[in-house]
Amino acid sequence: MNISIDVNENNAVSEIKVSGEIDAYTAPKLRETLFPMSEQNGVKMTVDLSDVSYMDSTGLGVFVGVFKNVRSNEGEFKIIGLSSRLQRLFDITGLADIIDINSQIEGGVQ
């Protein structure tokens, strides 16, 4: 059970690319990476899950906590690149209604 987390921070913008599986074994590493960033005032955080093959409830818990931190620090939090399986997980739990989720990765400057 592996996880890879690539972080690109530029000023108050954090782009995180997660690959692998998010479960009880890997979620603590994800939490350790995301929580410090989520506590920055006004952070704009985007998490790309397009290379995540599996996620369980511990992963959802990490994202709920990060989302709450970002919101309480007047930031923006978005999850992109969800597979249909992960999209369904967010839909079933109702998190798709409160967290900004895009199944497509936004590209380019408009």
PDB file of N, CA and C in Angstrom:
ATOM      1  N   MET A   1       0.844  -1.180   0.000  1.00  0.00           N
ATOM      2  CA  MET A   1       0.000   0.000   0.000  1.00  0.00           C
ATOM      3  C   MET A   1       0.885   1.238   0.000  1.00  0.00           C
ATOM      4  N   ASN A   2       0.954   1.849  -1.152  1.00  0.00           N
ATOM      5  CA  ASN A   2       1.832   2.990  -1.332  1.00  0.00           C
ATOM      6  C   ASN A   2       1.052   4.254  -1.618  1.00  0.00           C
ATOM      7  N   ILE A   3       1.674   5.368  -1.263  1.00  0.00           N
ATOM      8  CA  ILE A   3       1.110   6.664  -1.594  1.00  0.00           C
ATOM      9  C   ILE A   3       2.277   7.572  -1.984  1.00  0.00           C
ATOM     10  N   SER A   4       2.030   8.401  -2.964  1.00  0.00           N
ATOM     11  CA  SER A   4       3.007   9.396  -3.380  1.00  0.00           C
ATOM     12  C   SER A   4       2.301  10.747  -3.348  1.00  0.00           C
ATOM     13  N   ILE A   5       2.958  11.731  -2.735  1.00  0.00           N
ATOM     14  CA  ILE A   5       2.361  13.055  -2.611  1.00  0.00           C
ATOM     15  C   ILE A   5       3.355  14.082  -3.149  1.00  0.00           C
ATOM     16  N   ASP A   6       2.990  14.729  -4.235  1.00  0.00           N
ATOM     17  CA  ASP A   6       3.836  15.766  -4.828  1.00  0.00           C
ATOM     18  C   ASP A   6       3.186  17.116  -4.554  1.00  0.00           C
ATOM     19  N   VAL A   7       3.967  18.026  -3.990  1.00  0.00           N
ATOM     20  CA  VAL A   7       3.455  19.341  -3.614  1.00  0.00           C
ATOM     21  C   VAL A   7       4.154  20.425  -4.412  1.00  0.00           C
ATOM     22  N   ASN A   8       3.349  21.341  -4.949  1.00  0.00           N
ATOM     23  CA  ASN A   8       3.869  22.515  -5.642  1.00  0.00           C
ATOM     24  C   ASN A   8       3.233  23.731  -4.972  1.00  0.00           C
ATOM     25  N   GLU A   9       4.045  24.466  -4.212  1.00  0.00           N
ATOM     26  CA  GLU A   9       3.543  25.649  -3.515  1.00  0.00           C
ATOM     27  C   GLU A   9       4.110  26.896  -4.175  1.00  0.00           C
ATOM     28  N   ASN A  10       3.231  27.845  -4.447  1.00  0.00           N
ATOM     29  CA  ASN A  10       3.623  29.119  -5.033  1.00  0.00           C
ATOM     30  C   ASN A  10       2.804  30.198  -4.348  1.00  0.00           C
ATOM     31  N   ASN A  11       3.445  30.973  -3.467  1.00  0.00           N
ATOM     32  CA  ASN A  11       2.760  31.961  -2.639  1.00  0.00           C
ATOM     33  C   ASN A  11       1.672  31.265  -1.836  1.00  0.00           C
ATOM     34  N   ALA A  12       0.433  31.706  -1.956  1.00  0.00           N
ATOM     35  CA  ALA A  12      -0.652  31.103  -1.179  1.00  0.00           C
ATOM     36  C   ALA A  12      -1.412  30.050  -1.983  1.00  0.00           C
ATOM     37  N   VAL A  13      -0.803  29.571  -3.082  1.00  0.00           N
ATOM     38  CA  VAL A  13      -1.451  28.551  -3.908  1.00  0.00           C
ATOM     39  C   VAL A  13      -0.697  27.232  -3.726  1.00  0.00           C
ATOM     40  N   SER A  14      -1.423  26.198  -3.327  1.00  0.00           N
ATOM     41  CA  SER A  14      -0.830  24.878  -3.131  1.00  0.00           C
ATOM     42  C   SER A  14      -1.520  23.881  -4.048  1.00  0.00           C
ATOM     43  N   GLU A  15      -0.715  23.227  -4.885  1.00  0.00           N
ATOM     44  CA  GLU A  15      -1.231  22.180  -5.761  1.00  0.00           C
ATOM     45  C   GLU A  15      -0.614  20.869  -5.314  1.00  0.00           C
ATOM     46  N   ILE A  16      -1.475  19.908  -5.009  1.00  0.00           N
ATOM     47  CA  ILE A  16      -1.022  18.627  -4.482  1.00  0.00           C
ATOM     48  C   ILE A  16      -1.502  17.522  -5.403  1.00  0.00           C
ATOM     49  N   LYS A  17      -0.582  16.679  -5.841  1.00  0.00           N
ATOM     50  CA  LYS A  17      -0.912  15.531  -6.687  1.00  0.00           C
ATOM     51  C   LYS A  17      -0.694  14.276  -5.858  1.00  0.00           C
ATOM     52  N   VAL A  18      -1.765  13.507  -5.654  1.00  0.00           N
ATOM     53  CA  VAL A  18      -1.689  12.293  -4.846  1.00  0.00           C
ATOM     54  C   VAL A  18      -1.810  11.089  -5.778  1.00  0.00           C
ATOM     55  N   SER A  19      -0.947  10.104  -5.566  1.00  0.00           N
ATOM     56  CA  SER A  19      -0.976   8.876  -6.365  1.00  0.00           C
ATOM     57  C   SER A  19      -0.959   7.672  -5.434  1.00  0.00           C
ATOM     58  N   GLY A  20      -1.631   6.607  -5.839  1.00  0.00           N
ATOM     59  CA  GLY A  20      -1.633   5.372  -5.054  1.00  0.00           C
ATOM     60  C   GLY A  20      -2.939   5.143  -4.330  1.00  0.00           C
ATOM     61  N   GLU A  21      -2.833   4.638  -3.106  1.00  0.00           N
ATOM     62  CA  GLU A  21      -4.008   4.301  -2.306  1.00  0.00           C
ATOM     63  C   GLU A  21      -4.046   5.140  -1.041  1.00  0.00           C
ATOM     64  N   ILE A  22      -5.252   5.591  -0.687  1.00  0.00           N
ATOM     65  CA  ILE A  22      -5.442   6.339   0.556  1.00  0.00           C
ATOM     66  C   ILE A  22      -6.286   5.462   1.482  1.00  0.00           C
ATOM     67  N   ASP A  23      -5.627   4.951   2.522  1.00  0.00           N
ATOM     68  CA  ASP A  23      -6.321   4.073   3.466  1.00  0.00           C
ATOM     69  C   ASP A  23      -5.763   4.307   4.869  1.00  0.00           C
ATOM     70  N   ALA A  24      -6.088   3.429   5.799  1.00  0.00           N
ATOM     71  CA  ALA A  24      -5.671   3.612   7.193  1.00  0.00           C
ATOM     72  C   ALA A  24      -4.153   3.665   7.345  1.00  0.00           C
ATOM     73  N   TYR A  25      -3.423   3.038   6.433  1.00  0.00           N
ATOM     74  CA  TYR A  25      -1.967   3.020   6.521  1.00  0.00           C
ATOM     75  C   TYR A  25      -1.325   4.268   5.914  1.00  0.00           C
ATOM     76  N   THR A  26      -1.927   4.804   4.855  1.00  0.00           N
ATOM     77  CA  THR A  26      -1.316   5.930   4.148  1.00  0.00           C
ATOM     78  C   THR A  26      -1.929   7.280   4.509  1.00  0.00           C
ATOM     79  N   ALA A  27      -3.127   7.281   5.076  1.00  0.00           N
ATOM     80  CA  ALA A  27      -3.806   8.537   5.413  1.00  0.00           C
ATOM     81  C   ALA A  27      -2.992   9.415   6.376  1.00  0.00           C
ATOM     82  N   PRO A  28      -2.286   8.844   7.374  1.00  0.00           N
ATOM     83  CA  PRO A  28      -1.493   9.723   8.254  1.00  0.00           C
ATOM     84  C   PRO A  28      -0.429  10.527   7.499  1.00  0.00           C
ATOM     85  N   LYS A  29       0.198   9.928   6.500  1.00  0.00           N
ATOM     86  CA  LYS A  29       1.195  10.650   5.696  1.00  0.00           C
ATOM     87  C   LYS A  29       0.519  11.793   4.930  1.00  0.00           C
ATOM     88  N   LEU A  30      -0.655  11.512   4.378  1.00  0.00           N
ATOM     89  CA  LEU A  30      -1.400  12.544   3.655  1.00  0.00           C
ATOM     90  C   LEU A  30      -1.781  13.676   4.598  1.00  0.00           C
ATOM     91  N   ARG A  31      -2.248  13.316   5.770  1.00  0.00           N
ATOM     92  CA  ARG A  31      -2.641  14.320   6.774  1.00  0.00           C
ATOM     93  C   ARG A  31      -1.444  15.178   7.181  1.00  0.00           C
ATOM     94  N   GLU A  32      -0.302  14.549   7.434  1.00  0.00           N
ATOM     95  CA  GLU A  32       0.907  15.278   7.829  1.00  0.00           C
ATOM     96  C   GLU A  32       1.348  16.272   6.758  1.00  0.00           C
ATOM     97  N   THR A  33       1.094  15.933   5.512  1.00  0.00           N
ATOM     98  CA  THR A  33       1.473  16.815   4.407  1.00  0.00           C
ATOM     99  C   THR A  33       0.476  17.961   4.243  1.00  0.00           C
ATOM    100  N   LEU A  34      -0.820  17.650   4.284  1.00  0.00           N
ATOM    101  CA  LEU A  34      -1.845  18.645   3.969  1.00  0.00           C
ATOM    102  C   LEU A  34      -2.178  19.592   5.117  1.00  0.00           C
ATOM    103  N   PHE A  35      -2.174  19.090   6.349  1.00  0.00           N
ATOM    104  CA  PHE A  35      -2.642  19.929   7.467  1.00  0.00           C
ATOM    105  C   PHE A  35      -1.844  21.212   7.655  1.00  0.00           C
ATOM    106  N   PRO A  36      -0.499  21.181   7.631  1.00  0.00           N
ATOM    107  CA  PRO A  36       0.226  22.450   7.789  1.00  0.00           C
ATOM    108  C   PRO A  36      -0.126  23.474   6.711  1.00  0.00           C
ATOM    109  N   MET A  37      -0.316  23.011   5.481  1.00  0.00           N
ATOM    110  CA  MET A  37      -0.693  23.919   4.391  1.00  0.00           C
ATOM    111  C   MET A  37      -2.098  24.465   4.600  1.00  0.00           C
ATOM    112  N   SER A  38      -2.988  23.623   5.133  1.00  0.00           N
ATOM    113  CA  SER A  38      -4.391  24.024   5.298  1.00  0.00           C
ATOM    114  C   SER A  38      -4.563  25.078   6.380  1.00  0.00           C
ATOM    115  N   GLU A  39      -3.547  25.256   7.208  1.00  0.00           N
ATOM    116  CA  GLU A  39      -3.633  26.228   8.299  1.00  0.00           C
ATOM    117  C   GLU A  39      -3.109  27.607   7.902  1.00  0.00           C
ATOM    118  N   GLN A  40      -2.617  27.748   6.663  1.00  0.00           N
ATOM    119  CA  GLN A  40      -2.152  29.048   6.184  1.00  0.00           C
ATOM    120  C   GLN A  40      -3.359  29.927   5.872  1.00  0.00           C
ATOM    121  N   ASN A  41      -3.284  31.165   6.272  1.00  0.00           N
ATOM    122  CA  ASN A  41      -4.385  32.080   6.027  1.00  0.00           C
ATOM    123  C   ASN A  41      -4.537  32.358   4.525  1.00  0.00           C
ATOM    124  N   GLY A  42      -5.752  32.181   4.011  1.00  0.00           N
ATOM    125  CA  GLY A  42      -6.058  32.490   2.615  1.00  0.00           C
ATOM    126  C   GLY A  42      -5.473  31.539   1.590  1.00  0.00           C
ATOM    127  N   VAL A  43      -5.074  30.340   1.997  1.00  0.00           N
ATOM    128  CA  VAL A  43      -4.489  29.394   1.059  1.00  0.00           C
ATOM    129  C   VAL A  43      -5.519  28.960   0.012  1.00  0.00           C
ATOM    130  N   LYS A  44      -5.051  28.755  -1.196  1.00  0.00           N
ATOM    131  CA  LYS A  44      -5.877  28.184  -2.265  1.00  0.00           C
ATOM    132  C   LYS A  44      -5.268  26.809  -2.546  1.00  0.00           C
ATOM    133  N   MET A  45      -5.979  25.765  -2.123  1.00  0.00           N
ATOM    134  CA  MET A  45      -5.444  24.413  -2.204  1.00  0.00           C
ATOM    135  C   MET A  45      -6.249  23.577  -3.192  1.00  0.00           C
ATOM    136  N   THR A  46      -5.518  22.950  -4.120  1.00  0.00           N
ATOM    137  CA  THR A  46      -6.128  22.034  -5.075  1.00  0.00           C
ATOM    138  C   THR A  46      -5.449  20.682  -4.940  1.00  0.00           C
ATOM    139  N   VAL A  47      -6.255  19.642  -4.738  1.00  0.00           N
ATOM    140  CA  VAL A  47      -5.731  18.285  -4.596  1.00  0.00           C
ATOM    141  C   VAL A  47      -6.201  17.470  -5.797  1.00  0.00           C
ATOM    142  N   ASP A  48      -5.231  16.943  -6.540  1.00  0.00           N
ATOM    143  CA  ASP A  48      -5.510  16.134  -7.733  1.00  0.00           C
ATOM    144  C   ASP A  48      -5.452  14.657  -7.345  1.00  0.00           C
ATOM    145  N   LEU A  49      -6.587  13.975  -7.480  1.00  0.00           N
ATOM    146  CA  LEU A  49      -6.669  12.554  -7.128  1.00  0.00           C
ATOM    147  C   LEU A  49      -6.785  11.654  -8.356  1.00  0.00           C
ATOM    148  N   SER A  50      -6.397  12.160  -9.527  1.00  0.00           N
ATOM    149  CA  SER A  50      -6.574  11.385 -10.758  1.00  0.00           C
ATOM    150  C   SER A  50      -5.753  10.094 -10.770  1.00  0.00           C
ATOM    151  N   ASP A  51      -4.688  10.007  -9.970  1.00  0.00           N
ATOM    152  CA  ASP A  51      -3.882   8.789  -9.909  1.00  0.00           C
ATOM    153  C   ASP A  51      -4.106   7.991  -8.623  1.00  0.00           C
ATOM    154  N   VAL A  52      -5.225   8.256  -7.935  1.00  0.00           N
ATOM    155  CA  VAL A  52      -5.564   7.497  -6.733  1.00  0.00           C
ATOM    156  C   VAL A  52      -6.458   6.328  -7.140  1.00  0.00           C
ATOM    157  N   SER A  53      -5.999   5.110  -6.836  1.00  0.00           N
ATOM    158  CA  SER A  53      -6.737   3.920  -7.248  1.00  0.00           C
ATOM    159  C   SER A  53      -7.747   3.451  -6.208  1.00  0.00           C
ATOM    160  N   TYR A  54      -7.564   3.872  -4.947  1.00  0.00           N
ATOM    161  CA  TYR A  54      -8.444   3.411  -3.874  1.00  0.00           C
ATOM    162  C   TYR A  54      -8.428   4.424  -2.740  1.00  0.00           C
ATOM    163  N   MET A  55      -9.589   4.640  -2.127  1.00  0.00           N
ATOM    164  CA  MET A  55      -9.658   5.475  -0.940  1.00  0.00           C
ATOM    165  C   MET A  55     -10.762   4.940  -0.034  1.00  0.00           C
ATOM    166  N   ASP A  56     -10.477   4.892   1.269  1.00  0.00           N
ATOM    167  CA  ASP A  56     -11.495   4.462   2.224  1.00  0.00           C
ATOM    168  C   ASP A  56     -11.899   5.640   3.110  1.00  0.00           C
ATOM    169  N   SER A  57     -12.636   5.346   4.163  1.00  0.00           N
ATOM    170  CA  SER A  57     -13.187   6.406   5.011  1.00  0.00           C
ATOM    171  C   SER A  57     -12.104   7.214   5.727  1.00  0.00           C
ATOM    172  N   THR A  58     -10.943   6.622   5.964  1.00  0.00           N
ATOM    173  CA  THR A  58      -9.880   7.397   6.610  1.00  0.00           C
ATOM    174  C   THR A  58      -9.414   8.518   5.685  1.00  0.00           C
ATOM    175  N   GLY A  59      -9.368   8.249   4.405  1.00  0.00           N
ATOM    176  CA  GLY A  59      -9.012   9.284   3.434  1.00  0.00           C
ATOM    177  C   GLY A  59     -10.047  10.391   3.412  1.00  0.00           C
ATOM    178  N   LEU A  60     -11.315  10.008   3.455  1.00  0.00           N
ATOM    179  CA  LEU A  60     -12.385  11.016   3.505  1.00  0.00           C
ATOM    180  C   LEU A  60     -12.238  11.889   4.746  1.00  0.00           C
ATOM    181  N   GLY A  61     -11.897  11.258   5.870  1.00  0.00           N
ATOM    182  CA  GLY A  61     -11.711  12.004   7.108  1.00  0.00           C
ATOM    183  C   GLY A  61     -10.605  13.038   6.996  1.00  0.00           C
ATOM    184  N   VAL A  62      -9.518  12.685   6.324  1.00  0.00           N
ATOM    185  CA  VAL A  62      -8.421  13.632   6.117  1.00  0.00           C
ATOM    186  C   VAL A  62      -8.923  14.830   5.319  1.00  0.00           C
ATOM    187  N   PHE A  63      -9.659  14.567   4.244  1.00  0.00           N
ATOM    188  CA  PHE A  63     -10.131  15.664   3.400  1.00  0.00           C
ATOM    189  C   PHE A  63     -11.157  16.545   4.107  1.00  0.00           C
ATOM    190  N   VAL A  64     -11.987  15.957   4.952  1.00  0.00           N
ATOM    191  CA  VAL A  64     -12.942  16.762   5.730  1.00  0.00           C
ATOM    192  C   VAL A  64     -12.182  17.689   6.671  1.00  0.00           C
ATOM    193  N   GLY A  65     -11.174  17.161   7.361  1.00  0.00           N
ATOM    194  CA  GLY A  65     -10.387  17.976   8.278  1.00  0.00           C
ATOM    195  C   GLY A  65      -9.639  19.091   7.572  1.00  0.00           C
ATOM    196  N   VAL A  66      -9.049  18.771   6.435  1.00  0.00           N
ATOM    197  CA  VAL A  66      -8.324  19.781   5.652  1.00  0.00           C
ATOM    198  C   VAL A  66      -9.292  20.848   5.158  1.00  0.00           C
ATOM    199  N   PHE A  67     -10.448  20.413   4.649  1.00  0.00           N
ATOM    200  CA  PHE A  67     -11.465  21.345   4.167  1.00  0.00           C
ATOM    201  C   PHE A  67     -11.873  22.314   5.273  1.00  0.00           C
ATOM    202  N   LYS A  68     -12.121  21.792   6.472  1.00  0.00           N
ATOM    203  CA  LYS A  68     -12.522  22.649   7.606  1.00  0.00           C
ATOM    204  C   LYS A  68     -11.424  23.645   7.955  1.00  0.00           C
ATOM    205  N   ASN A  69     -10.168  23.188   7.972  1.00  0.00           N
ATOM    206  CA  ASN A  69      -9.054  24.089   8.258  1.00  0.00           C
ATOM    207  C   ASN A  69      -8.953  25.205   7.228  1.00  0.00           C
ATOM    208  N   VAL A  70      -9.022  24.834   5.968  1.00  0.00           N
ATOM    209  CA  VAL A  70      -8.901  25.825   4.891  1.00  0.00           C
ATOM    210  C   VAL A  70     -10.014  26.857   5.005  1.00  0.00           C
ATOM    211  N   ARG A  71     -11.237  26.374   5.206  1.00  0.00           N
ATOM    212  CA  ARG A  71     -12.381  27.291   5.306  1.00  0.00           C
ATOM    213  C   ARG A  71     -12.265  28.204   6.520  1.00  0.00           C
ATOM    214  N   SER A  72     -11.807  27.672   7.658  1.00  0.00           N
ATOM    215  CA  SER A  72     -11.692  28.498   8.863  1.00  0.00           C
ATOM    216  C   SER A  72     -10.569  29.530   8.743  1.00  0.00           C
ATOM    217  N   ASN A  73      -9.667  29.312   7.791  1.00  0.00           N
ATOM    218  CA  ASN A  73      -8.583  30.261   7.541  1.00  0.00           C
ATOM    219  C   ASN A  73      -8.826  31.079   6.276  1.00  0.00           C
ATOM    220  N   GLU A  74     -10.103  31.160   5.886  1.00  0.00           N
ATOM    221  CA  GLU A  74     -10.543  31.979   4.753  1.00  0.00           C
ATOM    222  C   GLU A  74      -9.857  31.614   3.440  1.00  0.00           C
ATOM    223  N   GLY A  75      -9.645  30.306   3.245  1.00  0.00           N
ATOM    224  CA  GLY A  75      -9.024  29.830   2.018  1.00  0.00           C
ATOM    225  C   GLY A  75     -10.018  29.121   1.118  1.00  0.00           C
ATOM    226  N   GLU A  76      -9.475  28.545   0.055  1.00  0.00           N
ATOM    227  CA  GLU A  76     -10.284  27.799  -0.912  1.00  0.00           C
ATOM    228  C   GLU A  76      -9.711  26.396  -1.033  1.00  0.00           C
ATOM    229  N   PHE A  77     -10.604  25.402  -1.099  1.00  0.00           N
ATOM    230  CA  PHE A  77     -10.192  24.006  -1.190  1.00  0.00           C
ATOM    231  C   PHE A  77     -10.956  23.333  -2.315  1.00  0.00           C
ATOM    232  N   LYS A  78     -10.220  22.653  -3.178  1.00  0.00           N
ATOM    233  CA  LYS A  78     -10.837  21.987  -4.322  1.00  0.00           C
ATOM    234  C   LYS A  78     -10.183  20.628  -4.523  1.00  0.00           C
ATOM    235  N   ILE A  79     -10.989  19.643  -4.883  1.00  0.00           N
ATOM    236  CA  ILE A  79     -10.489  18.322  -5.245  1.00  0.00           C
ATOM    237  C   ILE A  79     -10.812  18.109  -6.717  1.00  0.00           C
ATOM    238  N   ILE A  80      -9.804  17.679  -7.485  1.00  0.00           N
ATOM    239  CA  ILE A  80     -10.002  17.449  -8.915  1.00  0.00           C
ATOM    240  C   ILE A  80      -9.545  16.043  -9.296  1.00  0.00           C
ATOM    241  N   GLY A  81      -9.941  15.620 -10.492  1.00  0.00           N
ATOM    242  CA  GLY A  81      -9.469  14.364 -11.053  1.00  0.00           C
ATOM    243  C   GLY A  81     -10.049  13.116 -10.428  1.00  0.00           C
ATOM    244  N   LEU A  82     -11.269  13.192  -9.923  1.00  0.00           N
ATOM    245  CA  LEU A  82     -11.874  12.011  -9.299  1.00  0.00           C
ATOM    246  C   LEU A  82     -12.287  10.985 -10.352  1.00  0.00           C
ATOM    247  N   SER A  83     -11.948   9.732 -10.094  1.00  0.00           N
ATOM    248  CA  SER A  83     -12.466   8.648 -10.923  1.00  0.00           C
ATOM    249  C   SER A  83     -13.955   8.503 -10.607  1.00  0.00           C
ATOM    250  N   SER A  84     -14.669   7.752 -11.418  1.00  0.00           N
ATOM    251  CA  SER A  84     -16.103   7.568 -11.153  1.00  0.00           C
ATOM    252  C   SER A  84     -16.311   6.874  -9.810  1.00  0.00           C
ATOM    253  N   ARG A  85     -15.408   5.983  -9.439  1.00  0.00           N
ATOM    254  CA  ARG A  85     -15.509   5.277  -8.156  1.00  0.00           C
ATOM    255  C   ARG A  85     -15.343   6.254  -6.980  1.00  0.00           C
ATOM    256  N   LEU A  86     -14.340   7.140  -7.063  1.00  0.00           N
ATOM    257  CA  LEU A  86     -14.136   8.111  -5.989  1.00  0.00           C
ATOM    258  C   LEU A  86     -15.248   9.156  -5.975  1.00  0.00           C
ATOM    259  N   GLN A  87     -15.714   9.544  -7.158  1.00  0.00           N
ATOM    260  CA  GLN A  87     -16.818  10.494  -7.239  1.00  0.00           C
ATOM    261  C   GLN A  87     -18.036   9.933  -6.517  1.00  0.00           C
ATOM    262  N   ARG A  88     -18.294   8.659  -6.719  1.00  0.00           N
ATOM    263  CA  ARG A  88     -19.432   8.007  -6.071  1.00  0.00           C
ATOM    264  C   ARG A  88     -19.270   8.007  -4.552  1.00  0.00           C
ATOM    265  N   LEU A  89     -18.047   7.785  -4.072  1.00  0.00           N
ATOM    266  CA  LEU A  89     -17.767   7.806  -2.636  1.00  0.00           C
ATOM    267  C   LEU A  89     -18.094   9.180  -2.046  1.00  0.00           C
ATOM    268  N   PHE A  90     -17.689  10.251  -2.734  1.00  0.00           N
ATOM    269  CA  PHE A  90     -17.990  11.596  -2.261  1.00  0.00           C
ATOM    270  C   PHE A  90     -19.490  11.895  -2.356  1.00  0.00           C
ATOM    271  N   ASP A  91     -20.138  11.370  -3.400  1.00  0.00           N
ATOM    272  CA  ASP A  91     -21.582  11.579  -3.553  1.00  0.00           C
ATOM    273  C   ASP A  91     -22.372  10.878  -2.446  1.00  0.00           C
ATOM    274  N   ILE A  92     -22.047   9.615  -2.195  1.00  0.00           N
ATOM    275  CA  ILE A  92     -22.769   8.818  -1.201  1.00  0.00           C
ATOM    276  C   ILE A  92     -22.665   9.436   0.191  1.00  0.00           C
ATOM    277  N   THR A  93     -21.491   9.954   0.524  1.00  0.00           N
ATOM    278  CA  THR A  93     -21.270  10.519   1.856  1.00  0.00           C
ATOM    279  C   THR A  93     -21.807  11.941   1.990  1.00  0.00           C
ATOM    280  N   GLY A  94     -22.206  12.543   0.868  1.00  0.00           N
ATOM    281  CA  GLY A  94     -22.707  13.914   0.904  1.00  0.00           C
ATOM    282  C   GLY A  94     -21.602  14.958   0.841  1.00  0.00           C
ATOM    283  N   LEU A  95     -20.345  14.520   0.796  1.00  0.00           N
ATOM    284  CA  LEU A  95     -19.238  15.477   0.752  1.00  0.00           C
ATOM    285  C   LEU A  95     -19.173  16.241  -0.568  1.00  0.00           C
ATOM    286  N   ALA A  96     -19.708  15.649  -1.623  1.00  0.00           N
ATOM    287  CA  ALA A  96     -19.715  16.336  -2.921  1.00  0.00           C
ATOM    288  C   ALA A  96     -20.565  17.601  -2.863  1.00  0.00           C
ATOM    289  N   ASP A  97     -21.469  17.670  -1.891  1.00  0.00           N
ATOM    290  CA  ASP A  97     -22.330  18.847  -1.762  1.00  0.00           C
ATOM    291  C   ASP A  97     -21.656  19.989  -1.003  1.00  0.00           C
ATOM    292  N   ILE A  98     -20.592  19.674  -0.237  1.00  0.00           N
ATOM    293  CA  ILE A  98     -19.960  20.743   0.541  1.00  0.00           C
ATOM    294  C   ILE A  98     -18.541  21.070   0.086  1.00  0.00           C
ATOM    295  N   ILE A  99     -17.858  20.107  -0.511  1.00  0.00           N
ATOM    296  CA  ILE A  99     -16.492  20.329  -0.998  1.00  0.00           C
ATOM    297  C   ILE A  99     -16.547  20.566  -2.501  1.00  0.00           C
ATOM    298  N   ASP A 100     -15.778  21.546  -2.968  1.00  0.00           N
ATOM    299  CA  ASP A 100     -15.699  21.845  -4.403  1.00  0.00           C
ATOM    300  C   ASP A 100     -14.972  20.700  -5.092  1.00  0.00           C
ATOM    301  N   ILE A 101     -15.707  19.954  -5.907  1.00  0.00           N
ATOM    302  CA  ILE A 101     -15.152  18.780  -6.581  1.00  0.00           C
ATOM    303  C   ILE A 101     -15.380  18.918  -8.077  1.00  0.00           C
ATOM    304  N   ASN A 102     -14.288  18.770  -8.822  1.00  0.00           N
ATOM    305  CA  ASN A 102     -14.368  18.792 -10.284  1.00  0.00           C
ATOM    306  C   ASN A 102     -13.795  17.483 -10.799  1.00  0.00           C
ATOM    307  N   SER A 103     -14.548  16.799 -11.617  1.00  0.00           N
ATOM    308  CA  SER A 103     -14.042  15.549 -12.162  1.00  0.00           C
ATOM    309  C   SER A 103     -13.015  15.812 -13.266  1.00  0.00           C
ATOM    310  N   GLN A 104     -13.053  16.983 -13.855  1.00  0.00           N
ATOM    311  CA  GLN A 104     -12.079  17.341 -14.895  1.00  0.00           C
ATOM    312  C   GLN A 104     -11.047  18.297 -14.316  1.00  0.00           C
ATOM    313  N   ILE A 105      -9.817  18.176 -14.781  1.00  0.00           N
ATOM    314  CA  ILE A 105      -8.766  19.089 -14.362  1.00  0.00           C
ATOM    315  C   ILE A 105      -8.906  20.354 -15.204  1.00  0.00           C
ATOM    316  N   GLU A 106      -8.967  21.487 -14.519  1.00  0.00           N
ATOM    317  CA  GLU A 106      -9.074  22.751 -15.233  1.00  0.00           C
ATOM    318  C   GLU A 106      -7.719  23.076 -15.839  1.00  0.00           C
ATOM    319  N   GLY A 107      -7.744  23.614 -17.035  1.00  0.00           N
ATOM    320  CA  GLY A 107      -6.479  23.952 -17.665  1.00  0.00           C
ATOM    321  C   GLY A 107      -6.472  25.333 -18.260  1.00  0.00           C
ATOM    322  N   GLY A 108      -5.304  25.921 -18.280  1.00  0.00           N
ATOM    323  CA  GLY A 108      -5.093  27.172 -18.993  1.00  0.00           C
ATOM    324  C   GLY A 108      -5.660  28.398 -18.316  1.00  0.00           C
ATOM    325  N   VAL A 109      -5.221  29.528 -18.824  1.00  0.00           N
ATOM    326  CA  VAL A 109      -5.684  30.836 -18.334  1.00  0.00           C
ATOM    327  C   VAL A 109      -6.804  31.295 -19.243  1.00  0.00           C
ATOM    328  N   GLN A 110      -7.838  31.837 -18.628  1.00  0.00           N
ATOM    329  CA  GLN A 110      -8.980  32.275 -19.435  1.00  0.00           C
ATOM    330  C   GLN A 110      -8.899  33.744 -19.740  1.00  0.00           C
TER     331      GLN A 110
END
